[in-house]
Rosetta silent file (secondary structure, phi, psi, omega in degrees, C-alpha in Angstrom):
SEQUENCE: MLFEQNNQHILDKKHQEWEFLHHFHHLGYDLLDLSILEEFRWDSLSPDDLKSMTNRYTWQANDSLLSIRSDWTDAIVRYRKKYKLKTDKIAYSGPVYSYNKERMQFGMETFSEDIDTQQKSMKDLLDYLQTHLKQTVSVAVISHYSLLKKLLNKDELQDPEVRHLLRERNLDGLTKYLGDTHPVVQLMSQPVPDQLHFARDQFPDLKGPVNEIINWRNALEEKNIPTVYSDLFSLPAQSYYKGIFLQFYTDQTVEPIVTGGQYSSPTKAFGMAINLTDLTY
SCORE:     score description
SCORE:     0.000 S_00000001
   1 L     0.000  -54.753 -175.330   -5.662  -87.284  -31.178 S_00000001
   2 H   -24.213  -80.391 -157.916   -6.974  -90.004  -33.822 S_00000001
   3 H   -67.294    0.071 -169.652   -8.897  -87.830  -36.266 S_00000001
   4 H  -108.011   -4.330  138.000   -6.235  -84.894  -36.320 S_00000001
   5 H   -97.189   21.201  163.591   -3.812  -87.416  -37.536 S_00000001
   6 L  -119.314  -33.008 -179.526   -6.204  -88.694  -39.888 S_00000001
   7 H   -75.488   -9.751 -178.599   -7.498  -85.433  -41.252 S_00000001
   8 H   -74.291  -57.702  173.658   -3.567  -84.502  -41.372 S_00000001
   9 H   -25.036  -73.362  168.100   -3.194  -88.157  -43.328 S_00000001
  10 H   -31.179  -75.492 -166.514   -6.321  -86.747  -45.703 S_00000001
  11 H   -68.527  -37.184  170.851   -4.820  -83.252  -46.720 S_00000001
  12 H   -43.371  -61.370 -167.304   -1.288  -84.916  -47.210 S_00000001
  13 H   -69.863  -31.506  164.240   -2.603  -87.333  -49.867 S_00000001
  14 H   -62.551  -55.748  171.536   -4.504  -84.744  -51.186 S_00000001
  15 H   -87.343   25.598 -153.377   -2.001  -82.143  -51.519 S_00000001
  16 H  -112.044  -41.898 -176.041    0.166  -84.767  -52.638 S_00000001
  17 H   -69.116  -69.712  169.214   -2.176  -85.105  -56.144 S_00000001
  18 H   -31.014  -69.371 -165.438   -2.669  -81.687  -56.208 S_00000001
  19 H   -88.808   -0.144  146.055    0.932  -81.088  -56.583 S_00000001
  20 H   -75.989  -56.828  159.829    1.828  -83.677  -58.961 S_00000001
  21 H   -26.110  -59.529  177.978   -0.823  -82.297  -61.780 S_00000001
  22 H   -43.551  -86.608  168.987    0.479  -78.931  -60.738 S_00000001
  23 H    -9.001  -88.202 -171.471    3.909  -80.259  -61.548 S_00000001
  24 H   -68.572  -15.597  170.648    3.684  -81.934  -64.910 S_00000001
  25 H   -65.357  -52.020  157.249    1.440  -79.118  -65.646 S_00000001
  26 H   -59.373  -37.362  171.236    4.214  -76.544  -65.944 S_00000001
  27 L   -78.896   12.678  177.807    6.317  -78.777  -67.998 S_00000001
  28 L    99.655    3.165  149.229    3.390  -78.597  -70.440 S_00000001
  29 L   -33.803  101.869  152.830    1.399  -81.687  -69.767 S_00000001
  30 E   -86.953 -174.261  173.790   -1.941  -80.960  -70.239 S_00000001
  31 L   -96.700   88.704  -31.398   -4.460  -82.488  -67.726 S_00000001
  32 L   157.413  128.997  140.765   -6.753  -85.452  -68.429 S_00000001
  33 L  -130.868  101.391  152.591   -9.799  -86.373  -65.344 S_00000001
  34 L   -96.878  128.888 -178.523  -11.749  -89.361  -66.537 S_00000001
  35 L   -36.473  135.555  172.583  -14.775  -91.097  -64.627 S_00000001
  36 L   -53.590  -19.559 -153.077  -13.943  -94.315  -62.662 S_00000001
  37 E  -116.528  108.200  159.667  -16.714  -95.816  -64.240 S_00000001
  38 E   -80.813  141.749 -172.815  -16.550  -96.990  -67.700 S_00000001
  39 E  -133.048  118.974  107.968  -19.148  -98.532  -69.824 S_00000001
  40 E    11.875   97.049  178.382  -19.034 -101.565  -72.491 S_00000001
  41 L   -92.617   90.580  158.015  -20.980 -101.823  -75.614 S_00000001
  42 L    13.645  -72.968  146.232  -21.826 -105.648  -75.874 S_00000001
  43 L   -70.647   10.335  153.472  -21.225 -105.691  -79.622 S_00000001
  44 L  -117.503  -25.430  176.219  -18.346 -104.079  -79.513 S_00000001
  45 L   -35.882  103.769  167.929  -16.051 -105.703  -77.047 S_00000001
  46 L   -53.389  134.635  154.668  -12.650 -106.469  -78.466 S_00000001
  47 H    14.053  -75.297 -165.334  -10.280 -109.611  -77.420 S_00000001
  48 H   -61.999  -28.685 -177.423   -8.530 -107.183  -74.615 S_00000001
  49 H   -86.758  -20.641  170.917  -11.628 -106.509  -73.301 S_00000001
  50 H   -80.529  -30.548  173.043  -13.062 -109.833  -73.058 S_00000001
  51 H   -75.544  -31.725  177.453   -9.505 -110.910  -71.184 S_00000001
  52 H   -76.710  -10.015 -173.753   -9.795 -108.232  -69.106 S_00000001
  53 H   -76.977   -9.722 -143.815  -13.030 -108.683  -67.226 S_00000001
  54 H  -101.091  -16.976 -157.904  -11.930 -111.481  -65.673 S_00000001
  55 H  -138.519   24.298  158.791   -9.773 -108.434  -63.569 S_00000001
  56 L  -143.136  155.232  171.354  -12.418 -105.913  -63.363 S_00000001
  57 L   -52.388  129.150  125.261  -15.742 -104.708  -60.942 S_00000001
  58 E  -140.314 -179.763 -158.881  -18.677 -104.810  -63.662 S_00000001
  59 E  -157.552  159.108  158.754  -22.016 -105.618  -63.277 S_00000001
  60 E   -97.858  160.478  170.923  -25.010 -104.934  -66.231 S_00000001
  61 E  -164.702  124.470 -145.894  -27.372 -102.660  -66.523 S_00000001
  62 L    44.702 -132.229  149.769  -29.852 -102.907  -69.448 S_00000001
  63 L    17.212  -78.723 -132.647  -27.292 -102.824  -72.591 S_00000001
  64 E  -116.570  134.668  127.288  -24.397 -101.687  -71.442 S_00000001
  65 E   -89.296  123.756 -166.106  -21.832 -103.261  -69.262 S_00000001
  66 E   -83.939  167.508 -174.790  -20.416 -101.190  -66.671 S_00000001
  67 E  -172.176  142.421 -173.840  -17.030 -101.615  -65.140 S_00000001
  68 E   -95.961  131.213 -164.899  -15.096  -99.487  -62.596 S_00000001
  69 L   -54.508  122.813  176.997  -11.475  -98.235  -64.126 S_00000001
  70 L  -100.307  -14.980 -175.227   -8.657 -100.975  -63.553 S_00000001
  71 L  -158.870  128.526 -166.055   -5.999  -99.311  -66.206 S_00000001
  72 H   -70.722  -35.942 -177.976   -5.560  -95.533  -66.928 S_00000001
  73 H   -25.064  -71.273  172.661   -3.728  -96.795  -70.450 S_00000001
  74 H   -14.592  -61.100  169.785   -6.716  -98.286  -71.329 S_00000001
  75 H   -63.011  -59.998  159.637   -8.865  -95.527  -70.299 S_00000001
  76 H   -67.034  -22.270  135.140   -7.208  -93.286  -72.259 S_00000001
  77 H   -11.390  -93.396 -159.290   -7.148  -95.417  -75.414 S_00000001
  78 H   -58.292  -41.298 -175.659  -10.607  -95.477  -75.789 S_00000001
  79 H   -62.264  -49.397 -170.754  -11.247  -91.787  -74.617 S_00000001
  80 H   -75.242  -26.880  163.876   -8.502  -90.659  -77.493 S_00000001
  81 H   -69.249  -43.035 -167.343  -10.286  -93.303  -80.130 S_00000001
  82 H   -72.358  -46.902 -155.125  -13.503  -91.936  -79.073 S_00000001
  83 L  -118.884   -2.577  168.955  -13.163  -87.939  -79.018 S_00000001
  84 L    63.983   59.905  177.637   -9.782  -88.002  -81.352 S_00000001
  85 L   -58.423  114.778  174.199   -7.538  -86.334  -78.409 S_00000001
  86 L   -98.611   90.736 -178.047   -5.775  -83.199  -79.696 S_00000001
  87 L   173.180  127.822  173.163   -2.503  -83.094  -77.248 S_00000001
  88 L   -90.385   24.437  173.598    1.228  -83.931  -77.417 S_00000001
  89 L   148.602  133.871  175.845    1.293  -85.397  -73.888 S_00000001
  90 E  -128.191  152.681  147.290   -0.942  -85.564  -70.398 S_00000001
  91 L  -152.705  174.111 -132.314   -0.793  -86.550  -67.075 S_00000001
  92 L  -145.196  135.992 -167.359   -3.067  -87.688  -65.106 S_00000001
  93 E  -143.203  144.461 -164.422   -3.844  -88.908  -61.339 S_00000001
  94 E  -176.952  135.703  157.868   -6.748  -91.348  -60.268 S_00000001
  95 E   -92.828 -172.729  176.152   -7.042  -94.567  -58.649 S_00000001
  96 E  -126.583 -173.252  167.031   -8.054  -98.173  -60.349 S_00000001
  97 L  -151.645  128.186 -158.426   -9.364 -101.633  -59.004 S_00000001
  98 L  -152.991  110.042  162.524   -7.732 -104.237  -60.293 S_00000001
  99 L    91.939   25.338 -158.027   -6.895 -108.030  -58.712 S_00000001
 100 L    11.258   82.769  167.455   -9.178 -107.147  -56.339 S_00000001
 101 L  -168.034 -158.964 -169.396   -7.572 -103.953  -54.639 S_00000001
 102 L  -132.444  149.279  168.252   -7.485 -100.260  -55.056 S_00000001
 103 E  -154.452  136.835  177.120   -3.965  -98.882  -55.876 S_00000001
 104 E   -76.318  134.457 -172.864   -3.573  -94.664  -56.603 S_00000001
 105 E  -144.274  125.302  160.087   -1.743  -94.210  -59.859 S_00000001
 106 E  -111.908  137.677 -173.848    0.136  -90.686  -61.464 S_00000001
 107 E   -96.698  175.633  141.158    0.539  -90.932  -64.931 S_00000001
 108 L  -133.725 -179.522  175.279    1.904  -89.559  -68.352 S_00000001
 109 E  -165.634  140.025 -178.775    1.198  -90.468  -71.516 S_00000001
 110 E  -130.038  111.167 -177.503    3.730  -89.055  -74.623 S_00000001
 111 L  -125.909  115.697  168.398    2.188  -89.633  -78.013 S_00000001
 112 L  -163.462  143.533  158.885    4.750  -89.262  -80.117 S_00000001
 113 L   -82.241    8.081 -156.080    7.269  -91.911  -82.039 S_00000001
 114 L   -87.014  166.724 -163.943   10.298  -89.955  -81.859 S_00000001
 115 L  -123.779  -17.518  152.481   11.989  -92.307  -78.607 S_00000001
 116 H   -41.303  -85.081 -176.626   14.063  -89.050  -77.754 S_00000001
 117 H   -41.850  -30.519 -163.131   10.790  -87.145  -76.629 S_00000001
 118 H   -77.909  -25.131  153.179    9.602  -90.312  -74.795 S_00000001
 119 H   -73.376  -31.216  166.989   12.666  -90.773  -72.902 S_00000001
 120 H   -56.371  -35.685  154.110   12.285  -87.465  -71.809 S_00000001
 121 H   -61.446  -46.628 -168.664    9.225  -88.159  -70.412 S_00000001
 122 H   -59.948  -62.387 -171.327   10.043  -91.215  -68.574 S_00000001
 123 H   -50.418  -14.573 -176.651   13.144  -88.656  -67.012 S_00000001
 124 H   -69.406  -85.602 -150.248   10.069  -86.405  -66.309 S_00000001
 125 H   -62.138  -27.807 -162.395    8.181  -89.197  -64.054 S_00000001
 126 H   -82.391  -43.751 -154.711   11.646  -90.832  -62.304 S_00000001
 127 H   -74.959  -47.420  175.378   13.135  -87.616  -61.584 S_00000001
 128 H   -38.808  -53.253 -177.966    9.784  -86.355  -60.323 S_00000001
 129 H   -54.647  -18.591 -172.837    9.446  -89.549  -58.184 S_00000001
 130 H   -88.546  -45.517 -176.118   12.940  -89.180  -56.805 S_00000001
 131 H   -89.473   10.234  167.226   12.754  -85.740  -55.743 S_00000001
 132 L  -133.292   21.211 -144.910    9.267  -85.332  -54.699 S_00000001
 133 L  -162.447  -41.249  156.149    8.183  -88.246  -53.990 S_00000001
 134 L    91.696   16.708 -118.711   11.825  -89.302  -52.386 S_00000001
 135 L  -113.553  105.589 -170.067   11.800  -92.503  -54.266 S_00000001
 136 L  -122.866  144.031 -155.150   15.184  -93.933  -55.325 S_00000001
 137 E  -104.410  149.920 -173.569   14.974  -96.480  -58.065 S_00000001
 138 E  -129.164  -20.200 -169.902   17.498  -99.417  -57.833 S_00000001
 139 E  -149.949  114.087 -179.741   16.318 -101.865  -60.280 S_00000001
 140 E  -143.490  143.371 -164.736   14.969 -101.735  -63.736 S_00000001
 141 E   -85.344  149.558  148.719   13.521 -104.223  -66.036 S_00000001
 142 E  -138.228  139.776  178.969   13.042 -103.391  -69.663 S_00000001
 143 E  -119.703 -174.969 -173.241   11.194 -105.976  -71.890 S_00000001
 144 E  -160.011  119.942 -156.363   10.241 -105.425  -75.837 S_00000001
 145 L   -83.927   -5.247 -144.479    6.946 -106.600  -76.787 S_00000001
 146 L  -123.677  -32.733  142.963    7.827 -107.436  -80.250 S_00000001
 147 H   -48.904  -24.013 -158.289   10.113 -110.394  -79.721 S_00000001
 148 H   -99.822    4.619 -169.211    8.819 -113.229  -78.951 S_00000001
 149 H   -87.468  -14.624  138.256    6.173 -112.493  -81.840 S_00000001
 150 H   -30.055  -73.807 -176.341    9.433 -112.971  -83.873 S_00000001
 151 H   -54.029  -33.222 -159.295   10.715 -116.024  -81.877 S_00000001
 152 L  -139.232  150.378  171.105    6.872 -118.000  -82.372 S_00000001
 153 L   -95.779 -152.734 -147.223    4.280 -117.994  -84.970 S_00000001
 154 L   -99.159  -35.191  168.964    0.898 -117.322  -84.326 S_00000001
 155 L  -100.341    4.721 -172.513   -0.365 -120.313  -82.744 S_00000001
 156 L   -97.384  -23.693 -171.578    2.235 -121.034  -80.625 S_00000001
 157 L  -108.018   -0.373 -169.173    1.845 -117.499  -79.172 S_00000001
 158 L  -100.384   -4.610 -167.214   -2.019 -117.304  -78.766 S_00000001
 159 L   -74.387  136.398  161.421   -1.512 -121.349  -77.211 S_00000001
 160 H   -82.665   -5.426  158.808   -2.060 -121.116  -73.658 S_00000001
 161 H  -108.731   38.646  160.663    0.338 -123.302  -72.276 S_00000001
 162 H   -81.336  -53.995 -169.711    3.083 -121.544  -74.643 S_00000001
 163 H   -56.540  -42.934 -155.706    1.904 -118.464  -72.482 S_00000001
 164 H  -117.561   39.764  115.177    2.010 -119.617  -69.543 S_00000001
 165 H   -22.536  -82.056 -179.004    5.420 -121.711  -69.515 S_00000001
 166 H   -53.021  -48.311  158.064    6.771 -118.344  -70.942 S_00000001
 167 L   -86.157   12.262  152.623    5.311 -116.690  -67.426 S_00000001
 168 L   -91.633  -39.392 -174.162    6.995 -119.322  -65.696 S_00000001
 169 L    61.410   47.940  158.038    9.956 -119.091  -67.102 S_00000001
 170 L   -72.387   75.847  160.182    9.809 -123.157  -67.724 S_00000001
 171 H   -43.781  -65.938  177.741   12.585 -123.909  -69.409 S_00000001
 172 H   -52.673  -25.907 -164.419   11.922 -127.516  -68.961 S_00000001
 173 H   -84.699  -59.452  179.939    8.519 -127.074  -69.819 S_00000001
 174 H   -81.390   17.300  174.195    9.185 -125.209  -73.028 S_00000001
 175 H   -94.797   -4.898 -171.124   11.747 -127.613  -74.070 S_00000001
 176 H   -80.315  -65.993 -154.015    9.503 -130.637  -73.773 S_00000001
 177 H   -48.104  -74.781  140.178    6.659 -128.580  -75.148 S_00000001
 178 L   -20.341  -66.322  177.251    8.843 -126.657  -78.237 S_00000001
 179 L   116.074 -166.918 -152.989   11.927 -128.932  -78.674 S_00000001
 180 L  -117.830    0.203 -168.941   15.049 -127.863  -77.625 S_00000001
 181 L  -114.060   44.322  166.255   16.375 -126.566  -80.769 S_00000001
 182 L   -63.903  119.483 -139.931   13.173 -124.194  -81.014 S_00000001
 183 H   -89.959  -24.760  161.604   14.865 -120.502  -80.887 S_00000001
 184 H   -42.330  -41.621 -153.467   12.662 -119.487  -77.740 S_00000001
 185 H   -84.736  -46.344 -175.614   14.075 -122.424  -75.972 S_00000001
 186 H   -62.038  -39.492 -171.248   17.885 -121.975  -77.291 S_00000001
 187 H   -46.543  -56.684 -167.704   17.390 -117.971  -76.524 S_00000001
 188 H   -68.567   -8.792  175.974   16.396 -119.083  -72.699 S_00000001
 189 H   -82.627  -53.902  175.721   19.224 -121.635  -72.175 S_00000001
 190 L   -34.595  171.845  161.936   22.026 -118.834  -72.307 S_00000001
 191 L   -91.702  118.172  162.186   22.640 -116.728  -69.317 S_00000001
 192 L    18.258  -88.865  161.458   20.809 -114.266  -68.686 S_00000001
 193 H   -17.277  -79.462 -140.223   23.968 -111.682  -69.293 S_00000001
 194 H  -107.731   55.171  166.970   24.489 -112.942  -72.263 S_00000001
 195 H   -74.539  -47.710 -152.297   20.869 -113.383  -73.965 S_00000001
 196 H   -80.105  -78.096  171.504   20.210 -109.540  -75.439 S_00000001
 197 H     3.044  -61.919 -142.423   23.932 -110.506  -77.522 S_00000001
 198 H   -91.868  -49.366   80.730   22.974 -114.283  -78.118 S_00000001
 199 H    74.652 -106.737  152.640   19.623 -112.259  -79.141 S_00000001
 200 H   -15.595  -41.308 -121.264   21.586 -110.029  -81.762 S_00000001
 201 H  -127.388  -80.178 -165.605   23.737 -112.201  -82.403 S_00000001
 202 H   -88.943  -15.045  179.388   21.781 -115.315  -83.677 S_00000001
 203 L  -101.230  154.959 -172.687   18.437 -113.993  -85.177 S_00000001
 204 L  -116.043  -31.746 -168.108   18.951 -111.554  -87.491 S_00000001
 205 L   -61.041  -27.077 -176.009   14.969 -110.940  -87.527 S_00000001
 206 L   -69.221  -52.194 -149.094   15.785 -109.292  -82.914 S_00000001
 207 L   -10.495  -89.017  178.802   18.523 -106.780  -84.655 S_00000001
 208 H   -15.364  -69.393 -177.209   16.020 -104.111  -84.242 S_00000001
 209 H   -48.626  -50.917  157.922   14.359 -105.108  -81.319 S_00000001
 210 H   -45.375  -82.236  140.467   17.583 -105.075  -79.518 S_00000001
 211 H     2.734  -95.127  151.630   18.783 -102.602  -80.629 S_00000001
 212 H   -35.250  -94.597 -133.458   15.735 -100.275  -78.645 S_00000001
 213 H   -82.536   -6.915  177.536   16.655 -102.141  -75.609 S_00000001
 214 H   -91.694    2.318 -165.307   20.383 -101.610  -75.597 S_00000001
 215 H   -98.859  -60.107  157.004   18.988  -97.936  -76.723 S_00000001
 216 H   -58.691  -49.396  167.902   16.610  -97.301  -73.306 S_00000001
 217 H   -65.955   -3.326 -160.172   19.476  -99.005  -71.290 S_00000001
 218 H  -108.878  -12.459 -159.198   21.782  -96.812  -72.228 S_00000001
 219 H  -120.300  -10.582 -178.417   19.300  -93.784  -71.440 S_00000001
 220 H  -102.514  -19.283  155.898   18.507  -95.489  -67.928 S_00000001
 221 L   -56.878  -25.570 -178.488   22.198  -95.835  -66.789 S_00000001
 222 L   -59.526  -22.670 -151.102   22.127  -91.830  -67.655 S_00000001
 223 L  -103.916   -1.162  176.874   19.647  -91.625  -64.928 S_00000001
 224 L    76.376   17.918  178.720   22.408  -93.899  -62.274 S_00000001
 225 L   -72.153  137.737  164.546   20.119  -96.642  -61.619 S_00000001
 226 L   -72.086    5.715 -172.414   22.160  -99.744  -60.477 S_00000001
 227 L  -145.370  108.074 -169.281   20.753 -102.435  -61.501 S_00000001
 228 E  -135.430  111.588  152.825   19.444 -102.207  -65.516 S_00000001
 229 E  -142.561  151.337  154.731   18.692 -105.751  -67.142 S_00000001
 230 E   -86.985  161.336 -152.607   16.560 -107.076  -69.541 S_00000001
 231 L  -109.813  149.828  164.441   13.310 -109.614  -69.297 S_00000001
 232 L  -129.436   19.566 -133.168   13.171 -110.753  -73.735 S_00000001
 233 L  -144.738    6.907 -174.245   10.550 -113.493  -72.570 S_00000001
 234 L   -97.775  122.606 -167.599    7.513 -111.001  -71.968 S_00000001
 235 L   -63.506  146.181  121.362    4.053 -111.415  -72.448 S_00000001
 236 L   -30.624  139.593  149.071    1.267 -108.143  -73.101 S_00000001
 237 L  -104.458    1.436  124.447   -1.022 -107.577  -71.065 S_00000001
 238 L  -110.103  139.129 -163.622   -2.677 -106.001  -73.540 S_00000001
 239 L   -14.603  -59.275 -178.292   -2.780 -105.927  -77.493 S_00000001
 240 L   -55.605  -81.921  175.580   -1.787 -102.574  -77.810 S_00000001
 241 L   -36.795  107.718 -168.592    1.717 -102.543  -76.028 S_00000001
 242 L  -126.015    4.502 -179.782    3.786 -103.276  -79.180 S_00000001
 243 L  -160.009 -137.130 -170.702    7.695 -102.187  -78.257 S_00000001
 244 E   -40.742  129.389  137.207    9.950 -101.037  -75.098 S_00000001
 245 E  -118.780  133.025 -169.561    8.063 -101.810  -71.472 S_00000001
 246 E  -119.802  139.616  173.071    9.553 -100.777  -68.529 S_00000001
 247 E   -93.210  136.331  152.508    9.483 -102.037  -64.503 S_00000001
 248 E  -148.416  149.617 -146.949   11.408 -100.066  -62.392 S_00000001
 249 E  -135.074  142.432  168.882   11.640 -101.662  -58.466 S_00000001
 250 E  -106.466  179.889  179.548   13.239  -99.414  -55.293 S_00000001
 251 L   -59.094  -59.655 -140.217   14.854 -101.406  -52.150 S_00000001
 252 L   -86.706   11.177  138.413   12.017 -101.504  -50.047 S_00000001
 253 L   -93.425  125.104  162.803    9.560 -103.319  -53.376 S_00000001
 254 L   -60.451  -35.312  159.078    8.702 -106.440  -54.087 S_00000001
 255 L   -86.335  155.579  153.800    5.986 -105.072  -57.124 S_00000001
 256 L   -68.493  154.424 -169.821    6.980 -102.689  -59.391 S_00000001
 257 L  -106.603    9.814  157.261    6.568  -99.019  -58.478 S_00000001
 258 E  -166.900  148.016 -172.409    6.114  -97.361  -61.934 S_00000001
 259 E  -139.365  141.076  173.997    5.291  -99.479  -65.087 S_00000001
 260 E   174.774 -178.672  173.382    4.708  -98.416  -68.443 S_00000001
 261 E   170.218 -170.524 -157.311    5.877  -98.586  -72.088 S_00000001
 262 E  -103.563  147.495 -168.919    5.572  -97.714  -75.883 S_00000001
 263 E  -141.278  151.430  172.684    1.767  -98.500  -77.143 S_00000001
 264 E  -110.412   69.504  166.128    0.348  -98.343  -80.625 S_00000001
 265 L  -157.129  128.172  -28.684   -3.831  -96.950  -80.382 S_00000001
 266 L   -93.570   -3.193  144.698   -4.452  -95.604  -82.397 S_00000001
 267 L  -106.834  140.746 -176.346   -1.121  -93.716  -82.984 S_00000001
 268 E   -25.257  144.164  170.267    2.796  -94.866  -81.786 S_00000001
 269 E  -159.606  161.810 -167.409    2.349  -93.627  -77.811 S_00000001
 270 E  -150.499  113.633  170.899    4.499  -93.831  -74.558 S_00000001
 271 E  -133.265  134.706 -179.291    2.943  -94.091  -71.571 S_00000001
 272 L  -136.140  167.263 -146.222    4.423  -94.540  -67.114 S_00000001
 273 E   165.869  117.656  170.581    2.094  -94.594  -64.067 S_00000001
 274 E   -78.760  143.603  102.016    3.940  -94.458  -60.678 S_00000001
 275 L   -68.711  106.081 -117.175    2.182  -96.837  -58.661 S_00000001
 276 E   -99.680  120.228  166.958    1.479  -95.177  -55.547 S_00000001
 277 L  -116.806  174.836  164.224    1.906  -97.165  -52.227 S_00000001
 278 L   -23.494  -32.124  171.560    1.939  -97.057  -48.307 S_00000001
 279 L  -102.921   -6.740  176.685    5.758  -95.682  -48.449 S_00000001
 280 L  -117.428  -53.011  171.241    4.895  -93.220  -51.121 S_00000001
 281 L   -77.762    0.000    0.000    1.079  -92.313  -50.313 S_00000001
């Protein structure tokens, strides 16, 4: 009986993966399947590569550094650069290994800077999450990765202590470190519901990113997500993330079930992935 249950569980997972790829293929997405093994050359490692190595399973083979895939977007960025990928949008499925754990991801990438096109792809993924995986998003968090670049100078942005305090949302620490007149401190001192409009009213350079956040917030509210709020102090995990970044949660998850956003490498694009869990896979 145990094997019968196990067999059915494996078949169900494989069918779910096939169903996702089949569904997005019929929506006009091209499908991409990449090797789980990535090869790096020591003489061409970027700052992003070096930073990410602490979260990867890596080993050395002759003159190469080998790694198990830890992020689909990162792998696709490399593939696009190497093979000059020609497609408007792709869908993918497969595992990633990072932070000492394995995750299965279903995702899509749209290679367009048109916001309507990006939001259409986002809605495609959210519709699949709700219709096929029977998961309802209860909370959406919107960030914009150009905000802090406009509020912090280059040295502050790279300062490990500043980055640590920002990740902790430590207002007292930032006040002591940067001073109470610093724009970041002034913005973080406002009540969370007021921060977005304070940023637009008090800092003219932030008007563009704030308006983009409002645009995406409106698109999410059209999807009837109960709670949508902005996080103005997020730092990108990779330097190619340039604009809007989104995280979606259900009532049953403490970690985001869907993540992704706008990036630029080598051209403007948008991508999101469903992080499958025991609830969904």
